[in-house]
CSV table of C-alpha atoms in Angstrom, one decimal:
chain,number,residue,atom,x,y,z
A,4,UNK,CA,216.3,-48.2,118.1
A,5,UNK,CA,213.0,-46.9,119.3
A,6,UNK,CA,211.9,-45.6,122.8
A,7,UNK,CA,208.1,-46.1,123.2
A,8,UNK,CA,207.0,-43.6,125.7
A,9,UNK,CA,203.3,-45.0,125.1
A,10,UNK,CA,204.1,-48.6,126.1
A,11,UNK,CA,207.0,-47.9,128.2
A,12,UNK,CA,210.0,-50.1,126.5
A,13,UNK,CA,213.3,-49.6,125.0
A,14,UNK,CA,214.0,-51.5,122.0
A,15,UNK,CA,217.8,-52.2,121.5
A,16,UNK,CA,218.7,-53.0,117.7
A,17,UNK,CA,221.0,-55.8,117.1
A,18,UNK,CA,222.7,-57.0,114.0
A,19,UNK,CA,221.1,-60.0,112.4
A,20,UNK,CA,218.5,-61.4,114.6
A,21,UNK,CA,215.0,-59.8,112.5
A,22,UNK,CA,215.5,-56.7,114.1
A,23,UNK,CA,215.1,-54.2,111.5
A,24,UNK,CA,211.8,-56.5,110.6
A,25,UNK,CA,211.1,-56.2,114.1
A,26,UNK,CA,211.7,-52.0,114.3
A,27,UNK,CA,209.5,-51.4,111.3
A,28,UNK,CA,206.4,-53.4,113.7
A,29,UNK,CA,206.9,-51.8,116.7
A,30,UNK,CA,207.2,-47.6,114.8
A,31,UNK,CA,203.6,-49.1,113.7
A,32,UNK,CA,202.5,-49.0,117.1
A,33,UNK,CA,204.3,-46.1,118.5
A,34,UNK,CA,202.6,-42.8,119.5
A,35,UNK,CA,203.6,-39.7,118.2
A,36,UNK,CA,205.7,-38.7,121.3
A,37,UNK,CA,208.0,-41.9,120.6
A,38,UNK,CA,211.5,-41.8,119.4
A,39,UNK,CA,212.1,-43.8,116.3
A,40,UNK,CA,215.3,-43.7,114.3
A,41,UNK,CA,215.6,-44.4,110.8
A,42,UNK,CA,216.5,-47.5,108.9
A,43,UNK,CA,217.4,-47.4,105.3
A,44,UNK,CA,214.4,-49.7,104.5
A,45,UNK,CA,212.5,-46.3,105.1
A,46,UNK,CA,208.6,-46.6,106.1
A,47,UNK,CA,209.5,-46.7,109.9
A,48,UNK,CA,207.8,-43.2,110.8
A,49,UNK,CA,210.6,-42.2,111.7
A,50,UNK,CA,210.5,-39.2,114.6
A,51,UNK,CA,211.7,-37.6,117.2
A,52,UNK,CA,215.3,-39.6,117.0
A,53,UNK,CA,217.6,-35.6,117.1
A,54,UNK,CA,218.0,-33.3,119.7
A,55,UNK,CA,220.7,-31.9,122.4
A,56,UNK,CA,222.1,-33.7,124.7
A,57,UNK,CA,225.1,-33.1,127.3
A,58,UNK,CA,228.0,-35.8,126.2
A,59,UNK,CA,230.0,-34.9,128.5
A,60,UNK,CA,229.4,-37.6,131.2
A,61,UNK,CA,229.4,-40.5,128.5
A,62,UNK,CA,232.7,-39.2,127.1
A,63,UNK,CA,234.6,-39.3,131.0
A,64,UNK,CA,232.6,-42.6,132.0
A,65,UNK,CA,233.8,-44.3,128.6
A,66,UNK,CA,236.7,-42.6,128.0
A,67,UNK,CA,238.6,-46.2,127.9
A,68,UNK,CA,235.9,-47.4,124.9
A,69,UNK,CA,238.2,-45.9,122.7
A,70,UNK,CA,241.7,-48.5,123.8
A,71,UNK,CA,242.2,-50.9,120.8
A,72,UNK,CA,241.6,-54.1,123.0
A,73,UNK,CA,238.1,-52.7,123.3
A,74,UNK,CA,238.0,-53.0,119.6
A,75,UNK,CA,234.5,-54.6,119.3
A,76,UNK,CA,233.0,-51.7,121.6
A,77,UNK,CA,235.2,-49.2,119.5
A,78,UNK,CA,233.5,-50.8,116.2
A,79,UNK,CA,229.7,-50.0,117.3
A,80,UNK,CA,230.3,-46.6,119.4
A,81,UNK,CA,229.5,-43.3,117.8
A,82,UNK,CA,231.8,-40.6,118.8
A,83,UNK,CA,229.7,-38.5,121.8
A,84,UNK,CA,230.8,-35.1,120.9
A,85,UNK,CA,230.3,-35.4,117.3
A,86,UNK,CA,226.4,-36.8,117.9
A,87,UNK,CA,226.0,-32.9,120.1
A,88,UNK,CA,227.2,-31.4,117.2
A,89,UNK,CA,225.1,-33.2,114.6
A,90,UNK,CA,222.0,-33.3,117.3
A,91,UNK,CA,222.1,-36.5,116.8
A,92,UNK,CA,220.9,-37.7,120.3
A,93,UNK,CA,220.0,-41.4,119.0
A,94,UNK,CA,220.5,-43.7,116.1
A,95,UNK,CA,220.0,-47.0,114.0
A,96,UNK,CA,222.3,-49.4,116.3
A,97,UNK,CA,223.3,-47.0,119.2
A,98,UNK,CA,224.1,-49.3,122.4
A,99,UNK,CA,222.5,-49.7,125.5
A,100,UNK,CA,225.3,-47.8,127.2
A,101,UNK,CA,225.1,-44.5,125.3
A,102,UNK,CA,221.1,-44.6,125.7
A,103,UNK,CA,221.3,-45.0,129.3
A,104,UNK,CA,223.6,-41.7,129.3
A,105,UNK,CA,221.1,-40.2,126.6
A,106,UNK,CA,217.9,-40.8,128.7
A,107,UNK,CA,216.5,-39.8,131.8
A,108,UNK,CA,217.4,-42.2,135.2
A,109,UNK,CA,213.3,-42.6,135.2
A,110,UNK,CA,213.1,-43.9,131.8
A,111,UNK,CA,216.3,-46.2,132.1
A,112,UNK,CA,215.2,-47.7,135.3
A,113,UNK,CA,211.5,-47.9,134.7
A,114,UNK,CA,211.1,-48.5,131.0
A,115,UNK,CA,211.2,-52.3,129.6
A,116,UNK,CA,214.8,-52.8,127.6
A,117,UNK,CA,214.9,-55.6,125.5
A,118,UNK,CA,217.0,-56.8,122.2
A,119,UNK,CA,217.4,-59.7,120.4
A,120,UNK,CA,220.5,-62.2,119.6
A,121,UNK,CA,220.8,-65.3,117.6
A,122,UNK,CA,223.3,-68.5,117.4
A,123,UNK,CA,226.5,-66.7,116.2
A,124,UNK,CA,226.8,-70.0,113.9
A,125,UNK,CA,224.1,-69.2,111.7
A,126,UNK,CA,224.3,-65.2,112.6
A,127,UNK,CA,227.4,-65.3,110.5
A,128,UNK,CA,225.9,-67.1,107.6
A,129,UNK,CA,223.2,-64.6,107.5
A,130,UNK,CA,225.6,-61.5,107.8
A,131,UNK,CA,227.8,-63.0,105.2
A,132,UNK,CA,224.9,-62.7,102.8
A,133,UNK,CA,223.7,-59.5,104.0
A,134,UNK,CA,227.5,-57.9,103.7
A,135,UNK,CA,227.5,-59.4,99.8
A,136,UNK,CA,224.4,-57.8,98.8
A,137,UNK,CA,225.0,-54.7,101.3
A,138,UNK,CA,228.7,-54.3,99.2
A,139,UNK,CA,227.8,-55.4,96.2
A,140,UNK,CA,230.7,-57.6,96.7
A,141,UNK,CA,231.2,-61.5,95.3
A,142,UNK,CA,233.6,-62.2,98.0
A,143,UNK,CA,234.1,-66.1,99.7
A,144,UNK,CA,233.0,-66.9,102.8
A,145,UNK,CA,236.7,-67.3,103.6
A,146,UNK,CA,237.3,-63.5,102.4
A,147,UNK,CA,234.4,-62.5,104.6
A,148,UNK,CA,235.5,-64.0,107.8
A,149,UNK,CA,239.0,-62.7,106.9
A,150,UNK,CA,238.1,-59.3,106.9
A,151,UNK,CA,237.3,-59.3,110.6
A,152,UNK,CA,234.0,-57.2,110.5
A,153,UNK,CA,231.8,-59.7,112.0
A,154,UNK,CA,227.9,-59.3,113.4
A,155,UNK,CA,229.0,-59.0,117.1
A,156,UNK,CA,226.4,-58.1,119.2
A,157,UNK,CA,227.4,-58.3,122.6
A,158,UNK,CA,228.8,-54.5,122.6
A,159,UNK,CA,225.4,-53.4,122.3
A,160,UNK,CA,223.9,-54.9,125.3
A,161,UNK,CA,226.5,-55.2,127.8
A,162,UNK,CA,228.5,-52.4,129.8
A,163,UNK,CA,232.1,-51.0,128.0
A,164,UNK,CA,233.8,-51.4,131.2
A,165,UNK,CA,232.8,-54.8,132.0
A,166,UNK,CA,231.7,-57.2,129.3
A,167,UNK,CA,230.2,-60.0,131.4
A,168,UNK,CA,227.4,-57.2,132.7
A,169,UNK,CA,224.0,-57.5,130.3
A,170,UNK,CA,222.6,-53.9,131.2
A,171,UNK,CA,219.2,-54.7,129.4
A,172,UNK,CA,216.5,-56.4,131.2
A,173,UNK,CA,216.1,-59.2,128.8
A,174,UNK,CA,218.1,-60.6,125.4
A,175,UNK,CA,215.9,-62.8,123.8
A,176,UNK,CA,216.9,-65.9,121.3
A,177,UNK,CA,215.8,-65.4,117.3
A,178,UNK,CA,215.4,-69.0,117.8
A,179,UNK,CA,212.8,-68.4,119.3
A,180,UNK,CA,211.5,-65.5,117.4
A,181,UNK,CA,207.3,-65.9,117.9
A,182,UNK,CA,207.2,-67.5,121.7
A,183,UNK,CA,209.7,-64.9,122.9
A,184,UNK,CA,207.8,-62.0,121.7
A,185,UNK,CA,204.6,-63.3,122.9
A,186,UNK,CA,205.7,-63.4,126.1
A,187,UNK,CA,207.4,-59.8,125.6
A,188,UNK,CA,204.2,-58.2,123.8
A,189,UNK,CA,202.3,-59.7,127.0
A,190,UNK,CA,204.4,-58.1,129.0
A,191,UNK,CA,204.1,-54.6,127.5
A,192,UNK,CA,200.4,-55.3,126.4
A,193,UNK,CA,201.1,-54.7,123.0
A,194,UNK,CA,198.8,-56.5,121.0
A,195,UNK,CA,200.2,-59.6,118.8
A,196,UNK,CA,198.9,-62.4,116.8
A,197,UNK,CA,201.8,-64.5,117.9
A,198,UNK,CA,203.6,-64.2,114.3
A,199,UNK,CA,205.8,-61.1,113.0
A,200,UNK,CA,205.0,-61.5,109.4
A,201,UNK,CA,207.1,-58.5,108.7
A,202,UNK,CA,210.0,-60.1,107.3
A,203,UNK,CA,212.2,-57.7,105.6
A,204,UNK,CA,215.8,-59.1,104.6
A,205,UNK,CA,214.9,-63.3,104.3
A,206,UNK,CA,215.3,-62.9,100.6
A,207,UNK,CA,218.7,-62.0,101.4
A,208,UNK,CA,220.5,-65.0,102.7
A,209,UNK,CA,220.8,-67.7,99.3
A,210,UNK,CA,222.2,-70.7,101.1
A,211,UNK,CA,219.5,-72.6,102.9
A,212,UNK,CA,221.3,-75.6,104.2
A,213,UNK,CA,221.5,-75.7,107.9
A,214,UNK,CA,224.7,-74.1,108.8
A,215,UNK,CA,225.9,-77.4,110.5
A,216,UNK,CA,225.9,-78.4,107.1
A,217,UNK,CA,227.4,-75.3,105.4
A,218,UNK,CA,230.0,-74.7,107.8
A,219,UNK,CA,233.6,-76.3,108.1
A,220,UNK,CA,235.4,-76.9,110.8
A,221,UNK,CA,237.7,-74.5,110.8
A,222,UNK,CA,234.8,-71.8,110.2
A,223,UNK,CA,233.1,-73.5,113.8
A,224,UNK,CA,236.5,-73.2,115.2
A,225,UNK,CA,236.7,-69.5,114.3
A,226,UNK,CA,233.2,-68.8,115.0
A,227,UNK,CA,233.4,-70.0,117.8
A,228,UNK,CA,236.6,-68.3,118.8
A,229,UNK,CA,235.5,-64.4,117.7
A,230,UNK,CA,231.7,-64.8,119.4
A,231,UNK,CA,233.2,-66.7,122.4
A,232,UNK,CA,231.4,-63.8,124.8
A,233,UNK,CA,228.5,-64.5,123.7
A,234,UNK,CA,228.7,-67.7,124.1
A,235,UNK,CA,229.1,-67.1,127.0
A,236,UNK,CA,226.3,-65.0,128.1
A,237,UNK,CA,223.7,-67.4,126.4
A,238,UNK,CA,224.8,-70.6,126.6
A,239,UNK,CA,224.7,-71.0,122.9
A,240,UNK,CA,226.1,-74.6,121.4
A,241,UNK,CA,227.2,-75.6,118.2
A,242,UNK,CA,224.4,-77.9,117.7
């Protein structure tokens, strides 16, 4: 996550859509006032990511985060009062809910908040991969989806207490990776040669096939089952 007080924006990490790619780019051009947090990768200049906050407000206006059928909100939340203790005011994939809490009203309503999301067809493929190498693991793709710790990303974005709200200005497609983040770069005037050639975790994912190709269908079934918000919210297709 990283809060660019020098180009005005608020960048939301998701899971699987070049983002940590995409962090280690943008702490390159953050000033020294920005708040960066870190990644394991390391090299993101990390700064400025600890410090008090009051939790109280997040912990009354949430309180019903923590009901198991908000299980995919549960999943990605950190605990409020525990982040005081720790001083640990923002982090890796905190949500757009707790940074709105975490922030002043004049930074949420006047800085730029984007974040990225990708087909959840091929986002599971490439989280499969990433969970295997992540673990250590030599589990099937069958285990994996069994296991029901998926690369949701809606949580992030979108308000606890109603799902269908996006509270970000704009969620962009890793589709369209380059053209959307001309036109975000524009936006913020951040320079950009209309390529991020910062490419982190591509090594990770060994299957190369299309996943229309990879995928059968009972995994499109159940794919598209678990990501149906998402969906949803983007119109994705199978195809």
């Amino acid at each position: 996550m990283i809060i660019s007080h020098k180009y005005k924006f608020i960048f939301i990490k998701k899971r699987k859509p070049a983002a940590t790619s995409l962090e280690l780019f943008l702490s390159q051009i953050c000033g020294e006032e920005d708040i960066v947090t870190p990644i394991k990768e390391g090299g993101n200049n990390r700064r400025n990511y600890q410090g008090l906050f009051n939790p109280l407000p997040e912990v009354i206006k949430y309180a019903n985060v923590a009901n198991p059928k908000n299980y995919h909100y549960r999943l990605y939340s950190s605990n409020s009062i525990k982040d005081y203790f720790k001083t640990r005011k923002f982090y890796n994939h905190i949500p757009a809910y707790q940074v709105k809490e975490r922030v002043s009203e004049n930074i949420w309503q006047n800085y730029y908040k984007f974040c990225f999301d990708r087909n959840p067809w091929d986002k599971t493929i490439s989280h499969y991969y990433f969970m295997k190498t992540d673990k250590n693991e030599n589990v099937s793709f069958d285990n994996y989806l069994s296991q029901n710790y998926l690369a949701w990303n809606y949580p992030l974005y979108t308000n606890p207490l109603n799902s269908n709200e996006i509270i970000v200005d704009y969620v962009a497609k890793y589709e369209n990776l380059n053209q959307e983040l001309s036109q975000i770069f524009d936006k913020l005037a951040i320079p950009f040669n209309g390529k991020l050639n910062i490419r982190l975790k591509s090594h990770i994912r060994k299957e190369k096939r299309p996943y229309q190709e990879f995928l059968l269908d009972k995994h499109c079934d159940f794919i598209e089952k678990e990501f149906s918000q998402e969906i949803k919210l983007h119109n994705y297709t199978f195809n």
